[in-house]
PDB file of C-alpha atoms in Angstrom:
ATOM      1  CA  MET A 233      89.985  -0.120 144.596  1.00 47.00           C
ATOM      2  CA  ALA A 234      88.409  -0.585 141.152  1.00 49.00           C
ATOM      3  CA  GLY A 235      85.572  -2.678 142.492  1.00 52.00           C
ATOM      4  CA  LEU A 236      85.072  -0.261 145.353  1.00 52.00           C
ATOM      5  CA  LEU A 237      84.716   2.769 142.975  1.00 54.00           C
ATOM      6  CA  ALA A 238      82.341   0.677 140.952  1.00 56.00           C
ATOM      7  CA  TRP A 239      80.316   0.083 144.109  1.00 58.00           C
ATOM      8  CA  ALA A 240      80.477   3.554 144.903  1.00 57.00           C
ATOM      9  CA  ALA A 241      79.254   4.822 141.594  1.00 58.00           C
ATOM     10  CA  ASP A 242      76.640   2.026 141.674  1.00 61.00           C
ATOM     11  CA  VAL A 243      75.442   3.313 144.960  1.00 56.00           C
ATOM     12  CA  VAL A 244      75.116   6.923 143.718  1.00 56.00           C
ATOM     13  CA  GLY A 245      73.468   5.775 140.452  1.00 54.00           C
ATOM     14  CA  LYS A 246      70.826   4.078 142.283  1.00 50.00           C
ATOM     15  CA  GLY A 247      70.226   6.986 144.730  1.00 47.00           C
ATOM     16  CA  GLY A 248      72.056   5.441 147.706  1.00 46.00           C
ATOM     17  CA  ASN A 249      68.742   5.298 149.565  1.00 47.00           C
ATOM     18  CA  ILE A 250      69.187   1.559 150.539  1.00 47.00           C
ATOM     19  CA  THR A 251      71.203   1.093 153.888  1.00 50.00           C
ATOM     20  CA  GLY A 252      73.043  -1.917 154.972  1.00 50.00           C
ATOM     21  CA  ASP A 253      70.369  -2.632 157.611  1.00 52.00           C
ATOM     22  CA  ASP A 254      67.594  -3.021 155.173  1.00 56.00           C
ATOM     23  CA  ASP A 255      69.579  -5.176 152.844  1.00 58.00           C
ATOM     24  CA  PRO A 256      69.060  -8.881 153.902  1.00 61.00           C
ATOM     25  CA  ASN A 257      72.433  -9.777 152.255  1.00 64.00           C
ATOM     26  CA  PHE A 258      74.443  -7.131 154.165  1.00 60.00           C
ATOM     27  CA  ILE A 259      77.412  -8.360 155.859  1.00 64.00           C
ATOM     28  CA  PRO A 260      78.845  -6.068 158.284  1.00 64.00           C
ATOM     29  CA  LEU A 261      82.392  -5.230 157.880  1.00 66.00           C
ATOM     30  CA  ILE A 262      84.884  -4.791 160.716  1.00 73.00           C
ATOM     31  CA  LEU A 263      87.486  -2.267 159.834  1.00 72.00           C
ATOM     32  CA  THR A 264      90.245  -0.668 161.399  1.00 81.00           C
ATOM     33  CA  ALA A 265      90.710   3.112 162.193  1.00 84.00           C
ATOM     34  CA  GLU A 266      92.961   3.618 159.164  1.00 85.00           C
ATOM     35  CA  GLN A 267      90.568   1.701 156.806  1.00 83.00           C
ATOM     36  CA  GLN A 268      87.673   3.838 158.278  1.00 85.00           C
ATOM     37  CA  ALA A 269      89.378   6.995 157.607  1.00 87.00           C
ATOM     38  CA  TYR A 270      90.116   5.691 154.160  1.00 88.00           C
ATOM     39  CA  VAL A 271      86.476   4.739 153.728  1.00 87.00           C
ATOM     40  CA  GLN A 272      85.555   8.243 154.625  1.00 89.00           C
ATOM     41  CA  GLU A 273      87.903   9.772 152.357  1.00 90.00           C
ATOM     42  CA  LEU A 274      86.455   7.616 149.805  1.00 89.00           C
ATOM     43  CA  ASN A 275      83.010   8.818 150.507  1.00 90.00           C
ATOM     44  CA  ARG A 276      83.839  12.408 150.132  1.00 90.00           C
ATOM     45  CA  LYS A 277      85.493  11.816 146.700  1.00 90.00           C
ATOM     46  CA  ALA A 278      82.608  10.058 145.653  1.00 90.00           C
ATOM     47  CA  ALA A 279      80.188  12.731 146.816  1.00 91.00           C
ATOM     48  CA  SER A 280      82.266  15.121 144.681  1.00 89.00           C
ATOM     49  CA  LEU A 281      82.335  12.977 141.723  1.00 89.00           C
ATOM     50  CA  SER A 282      78.563  12.755 141.909  1.00 88.00           C
ATOM     51  CA  GLY A 283      78.265  16.386 142.187  1.00 86.00           C
ATOM     52  CA  GLU A 284      80.333  16.671 139.103  1.00 86.00           C
ATOM     53  CA  ILE A 285      78.189  14.132 137.135  1.00 84.00           C
ATOM     54  CA  GLN A 286      75.067  15.876 137.825  1.00 84.00           C
ATOM     55  CA  ASP A 287      76.825  19.222 136.476  1.00 82.00           C
ATOM     56  CA  LEU A 288      77.673  17.424 133.362  1.00 79.00           C
ATOM     57  CA  ARG A 289      74.208  16.042 133.149  1.00 75.00           C
ATOM     58  CA  LEU A 290      72.761  19.591 133.400  1.00 75.00           C
ATOM     59  CA  ARG A 291      75.159  20.569 130.606  1.00 71.00           C
ATOM     60  CA  LEU A 292      74.069  18.076 128.254  1.00 66.00           C
ATOM     61  CA  PRO A 293      72.047  19.475 125.463  1.00 61.00           C
ATOM     62  CA  PRO A 294      68.309  18.760 124.912  1.00 60.00           C
ATOM     63  CA  PRO A 295      67.201  16.397 122.466  1.00 60.00           C
ATOM     64  CA  ASP A 296      66.311  18.796 119.782  1.00 60.00           C
ATOM     65  CA  ILE A 297      69.991  20.307 119.767  1.00 58.00           C
ATOM     66  CA  SER A 298      70.392  18.816 116.225  1.00 55.00           C
ATOM     67  CA  GLN A 299      67.600  21.421 114.768  1.00 58.00           C
ATOM     68  CA  ARG A 300      69.382  24.414 116.193  1.00 59.00           C
ATOM     69  CA  LEU A 301      72.834  23.561 115.143  1.00 63.00           C
ATOM     70  CA  PRO A 302      72.711  25.512 111.690  1.00 67.00           C
ATOM     71  CA  ASP A 303      71.651  28.650 113.437  1.00 67.00           C
ATOM     72  CA  LEU A 304      74.261  28.233 116.040  1.00 68.00           C
ATOM     73  CA  HIS A 305      76.673  27.656 113.363  1.00 71.00           C
ATOM     74  CA  ALA A 306      75.829  30.863 111.601  1.00 75.00           C
ATOM     75  CA  HIS A 307      75.724  32.942 114.808  1.00 76.00           C
ATOM     76  CA  SER A 308      79.025  31.459 115.634  1.00 77.00           C
ATOM     77  CA  LEU A 309      80.362  32.378 112.259  1.00 81.00           C
ATOM     78  CA  ALA A 310      78.983  35.900 112.493  1.00 83.00           C
ATOM     79  CA  SER A 311      80.208  36.454 115.894  1.00 83.00           C
ATOM     80  CA  TYR A 312      83.594  34.979 114.533  1.00 82.00           C
ATOM     81  CA  ALA A 313      83.606  37.307 111.650  1.00 84.00           C
ATOM     82  CA  ASP A 314      82.840  40.323 113.855  1.00 84.00           C
ATOM     83  CA  LEU A 315      85.430  39.364 116.219  1.00 84.00           C
ATOM     84  CA  ALA A 316      87.868  38.964 113.210  1.00 85.00           C
ATOM     85  CA  LEU A 317      86.817  42.483 112.122  1.00 85.00           C
ATOM     86  CA  GLN A 318      87.169  44.084 115.537  1.00 82.00           C
ATOM     87  CA  LEU A 319      90.607  42.097 115.541  1.00 84.00           C
ATOM     88  CA  ASN A 320      91.717  43.585 112.362  1.00 83.00           C
ATOM     89  CA  SER A 321      90.484  46.904 113.475  1.00 79.00           C
ATOM     90  CA  HIS A 322      92.291  46.719 116.444  1.00 78.00           C
ATOM     91  CA  SER A 323      95.422  45.564 114.802  1.00 81.00           C
ATOM     92  CA  ALA A 324      94.916  48.410 112.236  1.00 80.00           C
ATOM     93  CA  THR A 325      94.625  50.857 114.961  1.00 84.00           C
ATOM     94  CA  LYS A 326      97.539  49.399 116.911  1.00 82.00           C
ATOM     95  CA  GLU A 327      99.666  49.504 113.587  1.00 85.00           C
ATOM     96  CA  GLN A 328      98.450  53.416 113.251  1.00 85.00           C
ATOM     97  CA  SER A 329      99.106  54.081 116.722  1.00 84.00           C
ATOM     98  CA  GLN A 330     102.629  52.532 116.129  1.00 86.00           C
ATOM     99  CA  LEU A 331     103.099  54.530 113.099  1.00 89.00           C
ATOM    100  CA  ARG A 332     101.891  57.651 114.752  1.00 88.00           C
ATOM    101  CA  GLU A 333     104.200  56.873 117.779  1.00 89.00           C
ATOM    102  CA  VAL A 334     106.878  56.533 115.055  1.00 91.00           C
ATOM    103  CA  THR A 335     106.145  59.996 113.336  1.00 90.00           C
ATOM    104  CA  LEU A 336     105.710  61.566 116.465  1.00 90.00           C
ATOM    105  CA  LEU A 337     108.961  60.559 117.740  1.00 92.00           C
ATOM    106  CA  GLU A 338     110.514  61.578 114.319  1.00 92.00           C
ATOM    107  CA  GLU A 339     108.740  65.049 114.687  1.00 91.00           C
ATOM    108  CA  ASN A 340     110.093  65.590 118.031  1.00 91.00           C
ATOM    109  CA  ALA A 341     113.406  64.711 117.071  1.00 92.00           C
ATOM    110  CA  GLU A 342     113.098  67.362 114.117  1.00 92.00           C
ATOM    111  CA  TYR A 343     111.564  69.891 116.579  1.00 91.00           C
ATOM    112  CA  GLU A 344     114.499  69.311 119.113  1.00 92.00           C
ATOM    113  CA  LYS A 345     116.965  69.873 116.257  1.00 92.00           C
ATOM    114  CA  ALA A 346     114.851  73.043 115.094  1.00 92.00           C
ATOM    115  CA  ILE A 347     114.927  74.321 118.633  1.00 92.00           C
ATOM    116  CA  SER A 348     118.675  73.688 119.119  1.00 92.00           C
ATOM    117  CA  ASN A 349     119.377  75.442 115.827  1.00 91.00           C
ATOM    118  CA  CYS A 350     117.286  78.296 116.795  1.00 90.00           C
ATOM    119  CA  ARG A 351     118.766  78.461 120.316  1.00 91.00           C
ATOM    120  CA  ASN A 352     122.123  78.651 118.456  1.00 92.00           C
ATOM    121  CA  LYS A 353     120.919  81.322 116.157  1.00 90.00           C
ATOM    122  CA  ILE A 354     119.604  83.349 119.151  1.00 91.00           C
ATOM    123  CA  GLU A 355     123.041  82.858 120.784  1.00 90.00           C
ATOM    124  CA  GLU A 356     124.791  84.274 117.719  1.00 89.00           C
ATOM    125  CA  LYS A 357     122.325  87.061 117.064  1.00 88.00           C
ATOM    126  CA  GLN A 358     122.983  88.103 121.066  1.00 88.00           C
ATOM    127  CA  ARG A 359     126.705  87.898 120.312  1.00 90.00           C
ATOM    128  CA  GLU A 360     126.231  90.037 117.143  1.00 87.00           C
ATOM    129  CA  ALA A 361     124.012  92.461 119.128  1.00 87.00           C
ATOM    130  CA  ASP A 362     126.752  92.776 121.792  1.00 89.00           C
ATOM    131  CA  LYS A 363     129.133  93.347 118.872  1.00 88.00           C
ATOM    132  CA  LEU A 364     127.117  95.942 117.374  1.00 86.00           C
ATOM    133  CA  GLN A 365     126.432  97.704 120.734  1.00 87.00           C
ATOM    134  CA  ILE A 366     130.187  97.957 121.213  1.00 90.00           C
ATOM    135  CA  LYS A 367     130.592  99.422 117.654  1.00 86.00           C
ATOM    136  CA  LEU A 368     127.578 101.751 118.254  1.00 85.00           C
ATOM    137  CA  LYS A 369     129.450 103.105 121.349  1.00 88.00           C
ATOM    138  CA  GLU A 370     132.557 103.367 119.490  1.00 88.00           C
ATOM    139  CA  MET A 371     130.769 105.192 116.497  1.00 84.00           C
ATOM    140  CA  ASP A 372     129.108 107.633 119.178  1.00 85.00           C
ATOM    141  CA  LEU A 373     132.548 108.581 120.665  1.00 89.00           C
ATOM    142  CA  ALA A 374     133.882 108.899 116.959  1.00 85.00           C
ATOM    143  CA  GLU A 375     131.017 110.988 116.167  1.00 84.00           C
ATOM    144  CA  GLU A 376     131.468 113.618 119.323  1.00 88.00           C
ATOM    145  CA  ASN A 377     135.256 113.893 118.209  1.00 86.00           C
ATOM    146  CA  LEU A 378     134.036 114.679 114.656  1.00 84.00           C
ATOM    147  CA  LYS A 379     131.488 117.061 115.936  1.00 84.00           C
ATOM    148  CA  LEU A 380     134.188 118.818 118.046  1.00 88.00           C
ATOM    149  CA  GLU A 381     136.512 118.784 115.008  1.00 84.00           C
ATOM    150  CA  LEU A 382     133.621 120.084 112.622  1.00 82.00           C
ATOM    151  CA  GLU A 383     133.135 123.029 115.189  1.00 85.00           C
ATOM    152  CA  SER A 384     136.728 124.086 115.052  1.00 84.00           C
ATOM    153  CA  VAL A 385     136.782 123.881 111.326  1.00 81.00           C
ATOM    154  CA  GLN A 386     133.606 125.679 110.971  1.00 81.00           C
ATOM    155  CA  ALA A 387     135.116 128.670 113.495  1.00 85.00           C
ATOM    156  CA  ALA A 388     138.149 128.588 111.426  1.00 82.00           C
ATOM    157  CA  LEU A 389     136.165 128.986 108.119  1.00 81.00           C
ATOM    158  CA  GLU A 390     134.032 131.696 109.430  1.00 82.00           C
ATOM    159  CA  SER A 391     137.106 133.631 110.644  1.00 82.00           C
ATOM    160  CA  HIS A 392     138.687 133.019 107.399  1.00 77.00           C
ATOM    161  CA  SER A 393     135.421 133.935 105.424  1.00 75.00           C
ATOM    162  CA  ILE A 394     135.143 137.098 107.482  1.00 79.00           C
ATOM    163  CA  GLU A 395     138.834 137.886 106.360  1.00 75.00           C
ATOM    164  CA  THR A 396     138.065 136.970 102.634  1.00 74.00           C
ATOM    165  CA  ASN A 397     134.883 139.134 102.754  1.00 69.00           C
ATOM    166  CA  GLU A 398     136.812 142.074 104.049  1.00 71.00           C
ATOM    167  CA  THR A 399     139.476 141.593 101.359  1.00 70.00           C
ATOM    168  CA  VAL A 400     136.683 141.420  98.748  1.00 61.00           C
ATOM    169  CA  THR A 401     134.836 144.407 100.019  1.00 66.00           C
ATOM    170  CA  ASN A 402     137.876 146.208  99.793  1.00 65.00           C
ATOM    171  CA  SER A 403     138.704 145.033  96.434  1.00 62.00           C
ATOM    172  CA  THR A 404     135.454 145.579  95.001  1.00 61.00           C
ATOM    173  CA  ALA A 405     135.410 149.094  96.405  1.00 57.00           C
ATOM    174  CA  GLN A 406     138.592 149.782  94.871  1.00 60.00           C
ATOM    175  CA  ASP A 407     137.301 148.332  91.512  1.00 60.00           C
ATOM    176  CA  GLY A 408     134.137 150.272  92.067  1.00 59.00           C
ATOM    177  CA  THR A 409     135.907 153.485  92.537  1.00 63.00           C
ATOM    178  CA  GLU A 410     138.340 152.902  89.774  1.00 62.00           C
ATOM    179  CA  SER A 411     135.492 151.933  87.265  1.00 68.00           C
ATOM    180  CA  SER A 412     133.364 155.085  88.433  1.00 68.00           C
ATOM    181  CA  SER A 413     136.369 157.304  88.102  1.00 70.00           C
ATOM    182  CA  SER A 414     137.162 155.718  84.651  1.00 75.00           C
ATOM    183  CA  MET A 415     133.383 156.164  83.588  1.00 78.00           C
ATOM    184  CA  THR A 416     133.425 159.897  84.925  1.00 77.00           C
ATOM    185  CA  LEU A 417     136.768 160.456  82.986  1.00 78.00           C
ATOM    186  CA  GLU A 418     135.168 159.309  79.877  1.00 80.00           C
ATOM    187  CA  LYS A 419     132.094 161.378  80.220  1.00 78.00           C
ATOM    188  CA  LEU A 420     134.092 164.393  81.115  1.00 77.00           C
ATOM    189  CA  GLU A 421     136.167 163.766  77.786  1.00 80.00           C
ATOM    190  CA  ILE A 422     133.029 163.422  75.774  1.00 83.00           C
ATOM    191  CA  LYS A 423     131.647 166.651  77.470  1.00 76.00           C
ATOM    192  CA  LYS A 424     134.821 168.407  76.558  1.00 77.00           C
ATOM    193  CA  LYS A 425     134.831 167.334  73.043  1.00 80.00           C
ATOM    194  CA  GLU A 426     130.902 168.459  72.641  1.00 77.00           C
ATOM    195  CA  LEU A 427     131.971 171.701  74.141  1.00 76.00           C
ATOM    196  CA  ALA A 428     134.760 172.396  71.882  1.00 76.00           C
ATOM    197  CA  SER A 429     132.596 171.574  68.843  1.00 77.00           C
ATOM    198  CA  MET A 430     129.999 174.105  70.356  1.00 73.00           C
ATOM    199  CA  GLU A 431     132.721 176.580  70.714  1.00 74.00           C
ATOM    200  CA  LYS A 432     133.711 176.251  67.084  1.00 77.00           C
ATOM    201  CA  HIS A 433     130.018 176.381  65.837  1.00 72.00           C
ATOM    202  CA  ILE A 434     129.445 179.485  68.111  1.00 72.00           C
ATOM    203  CA  GLN A 435     132.694 181.073  66.969  1.00 74.00           C
ATOM    204  CA  GLU A 436     131.795 180.703  63.405  1.00 76.00           C
ATOM    205  CA  LEU A 437     128.095 181.960  63.990  1.00 72.00           C
ATOM    206  CA  GLU A 438     129.533 185.069  65.745  1.00 71.00           C
ATOM    207  CA  ARG A 439     131.866 185.657  62.900  1.00 77.00           C
ATOM    208  CA  GLU A 440     129.071 185.414  60.416  1.00 72.00           C
ATOM    209  CA  TRP A 441     126.802 187.653  62.834  1.00 69.00           C
ATOM    210  CA  ALA A 442     129.628 190.104  62.965  1.00 72.00           C
ATOM    211  CA  GLN A 443     129.792 190.241  59.181  1.00 74.00           C
ATOM    212  CA  VAL A 444     126.210 190.600  58.987  1.00 68.00           C
ATOM    213  CA  GLN A 445     126.010 193.418  61.428  1.00 66.00           C
ATOM    214  CA  ASP A 446     128.846 195.249  59.563  1.00 71.00           C
ATOM    215  CA  ASN A 447     127.207 194.836  56.233  1.00 70.00           C
ATOM    216  CA  ALA A 448     123.836 196.312  57.678  1.00 64.00           C
ATOM    217  CA  LEU A 449     125.570 199.104  59.384  1.00 64.00           C
ATOM    218  CA  LYS A 450     127.370 199.915  56.150  1.00 66.00           C
ATOM    219  CA  GLN A 451     124.456 199.797  53.695  1.00 61.00           C
ATOM    220  CA  PRO A 452     121.240 200.328  56.007  1.00 55.00           C
ATOM    221  CA  SER A 453     117.716 200.236  54.087  1.00 54.00           C
ATOM    222  CA  ALA A 454     114.176 200.384  55.057  1.00 50.00           C
ATOM    223  CA  GLY A 455     113.473 196.563  54.562  1.00 52.00           C
ATOM    224  CA  THR A 456     116.521 195.170  56.396  1.00 53.00           C
ATOM    225  CA  SER A 457     115.578 196.897  59.623  1.00 53.00           C
ATOM    226  CA  ALA A 458     113.025 194.241  60.512  1.00 54.00           C
ATOM    227  CA  GLN A 459     115.241 191.314  59.327  1.00 56.00           C
ATOM    228  CA  THR A 460     118.179 192.800  61.346  1.00 57.00           C
ATOM    229  CA  LEU A 461     115.788 192.817  64.545  1.00 52.00           C
ATOM    230  CA  LEU A 462     114.652 189.258  63.841  1.00 57.00           C
ATOM    231  CA  ILE A 463     118.240 188.027  63.249  1.00 56.00           C
ATOM    232  CA  ILE A 464     119.297 189.923  66.508  1.00 56.00           C
ATOM    233  CA  SER A 465     116.505 188.467  68.459  1.00 54.00           C
ATOM    234  CA  SER A 466     117.173 184.865  67.247  1.00 58.00           C
ATOM    235  CA  SER A 467     120.952 185.279  67.711  1.00 56.00           C
ATOM    236  CA  VAL A 468     120.241 186.386  71.196  1.00 51.00           C
ATOM    237  CA  TRP A 469     117.765 183.287  71.806  1.00 55.00           C
ATOM    238  CA  PHE A 470     120.168 181.048  70.474  1.00 57.00           C
ATOM    239  CA  LYS A 471     122.935 182.162  72.379  1.00 55.00           C
ATOM    240  CA  PHE A 472     120.617 182.168  75.441  1.00 50.00           C
ATOM    241  CA  GLN A 473     119.877 178.476  74.842  1.00 54.00           C
ATOM    242  CA  VAL A 474     123.636 177.478  74.612  1.00 52.00           C
ATOM    243  CA  ILE A 475     124.368 179.304  77.476  1.00 47.00           C
ATOM    244  CA  SER A 476     121.477 177.713  79.708  1.00 48.00           C
ATOM    245  CA  GLY A 477     122.547 174.251  78.489  1.00 53.00           C
ATOM    246  CA  SER A 478     119.688 173.458  76.027  1.00 48.00           C
ATOM    247  CA  TYR A 479     122.086 172.801  73.162  1.00 47.00           C
ATOM    248  CA  LYS A 480     121.932 169.211  73.879  1.00 50.00           C
ATOM    249  CA  MET A 481     118.098 169.084  73.933  1.00 50.00           C
ATOM    250  CA  LEU A 482     118.032 171.013  70.490  1.00 46.00           C
ATOM    251  CA  ARG A 483     120.537 168.602  69.214  1.00 49.00           C
ATOM    252  CA  LYS A 484     118.645 165.406  70.385  1.00 50.00           C
ATOM    253  CA  ARG A 485     115.203 166.715  69.104  1.00 48.00           C
ATOM    254  CA  GLY A 486     116.789 167.934  65.625  1.00 50.00           C
ATOM    255  CA  ASN A 487     115.906 171.531  66.225  1.00 47.00           C
ATOM    256  CA  LEU A 488     119.617 172.728  66.028  1.00 48.00           C
ATOM    257  CA  PRO A 489     119.942 172.417  62.162  1.00 48.00           C
ATOM    258  CA  ARG A 490     116.712 174.242  61.734  1.00 51.00           C
ATOM    259  CA  VAL A 491     117.849 177.230  63.546  1.00 51.00           C
ATOM    260  CA  ILE A 492     120.931 177.229  61.821  1.00 54.00           C
ATOM    261  CA  VAL A 493     119.293 176.956  58.580  1.00 49.00           C
ATOM    262  CA  PHE A 494     116.967 179.623  59.596  1.00 54.00           C
ATOM    263  CA  ILE A 495     119.753 182.090  60.238  1.00 56.00           C
ATOM    264  CA  LEU A 496     121.719 181.075  57.102  1.00 54.00           C
ATOM    265  CA  VAL A 497     118.504 182.026  55.145  1.00 53.00           C
ATOM    266  CA  LEU A 498     118.287 185.166  56.835  1.00 56.00           C
ATOM    267  CA  GLN A 499     121.872 185.965  55.839  1.00 55.00           C
ATOM    268  CA  LEU A 500     121.313 185.139  52.136  1.00 54.00           C
ATOM    269  CA  LYS A 501     118.207 187.518  52.243  1.00 54.00           C
ATOM    270  CA  MET A 502     120.189 190.181  53.755  1.00 54.00           C
ATOM    271  CA  GLN A 503     122.965 189.779  51.219  1.00 52.00           C
ATOM    272  CA  LYS A 504     120.445 189.875  48.262  1.00 51.00           C
ATOM    273  CA  ASN A 505     119.022 193.086  49.598  1.00 54.00           C
ATOM    274  CA  THR A 506     122.200 194.814  50.081  1.00 51.00           C
ATOM    275  CA  ILE A 507     122.845 193.843  46.405  1.00 48.00           C
TER     276      ILE A 507
END
């Protein structure tokens, strides 16, 4: 088997152009059908091996490959470094994406908790709002009841105030009449006293006047006629003023003492003349 393969390789290496008919040393072989099938299979394998060998020969570098090795090495190192950087960046981005995924999951969990809390709070507020609505309805009913009570109380107060006003007006009217009557009584008493004093003064003046008249009539003289006329006229004027009600005005203005003094002076002069 090994010799057969070596023979096939040798045939392939030499080109395989020489056939058995041209070779003088060629010995024809008599093979059975199985051997012929086996030989054909070997030929196929040899053909495939020859194709692979040709491919390997094409892949072999040229003779000057040794000069190009440093550049290839540097290029390979640069590409390796670039690939390493890309790998590192990819790994970093992968780690960042993983961390971001973790943070997003945590944030989502927190958001879900916050949303659940908000929902719970909303439900609580809704329950509170329902309770407040019920309380507001109760307060409205209480307000209506209070309004009715207030109206009834106001009506009672108005009626009571009307009654009290009537009583107060009656009492004030009575007080006013009593006070006015007391004031008028006081004024009447004052007037009575003034009239009594005036009557006393008038009676004194009348007595003095009667004495003067008696003296003048008993002892008449030429100089006393004018004085008697003046005294008579002054006494008549004084009585007229007293009767007409101007006594109070004379008293306020201070003219009454002057009139009395004037009359007394006339009386003294008349007495001197008589003497």
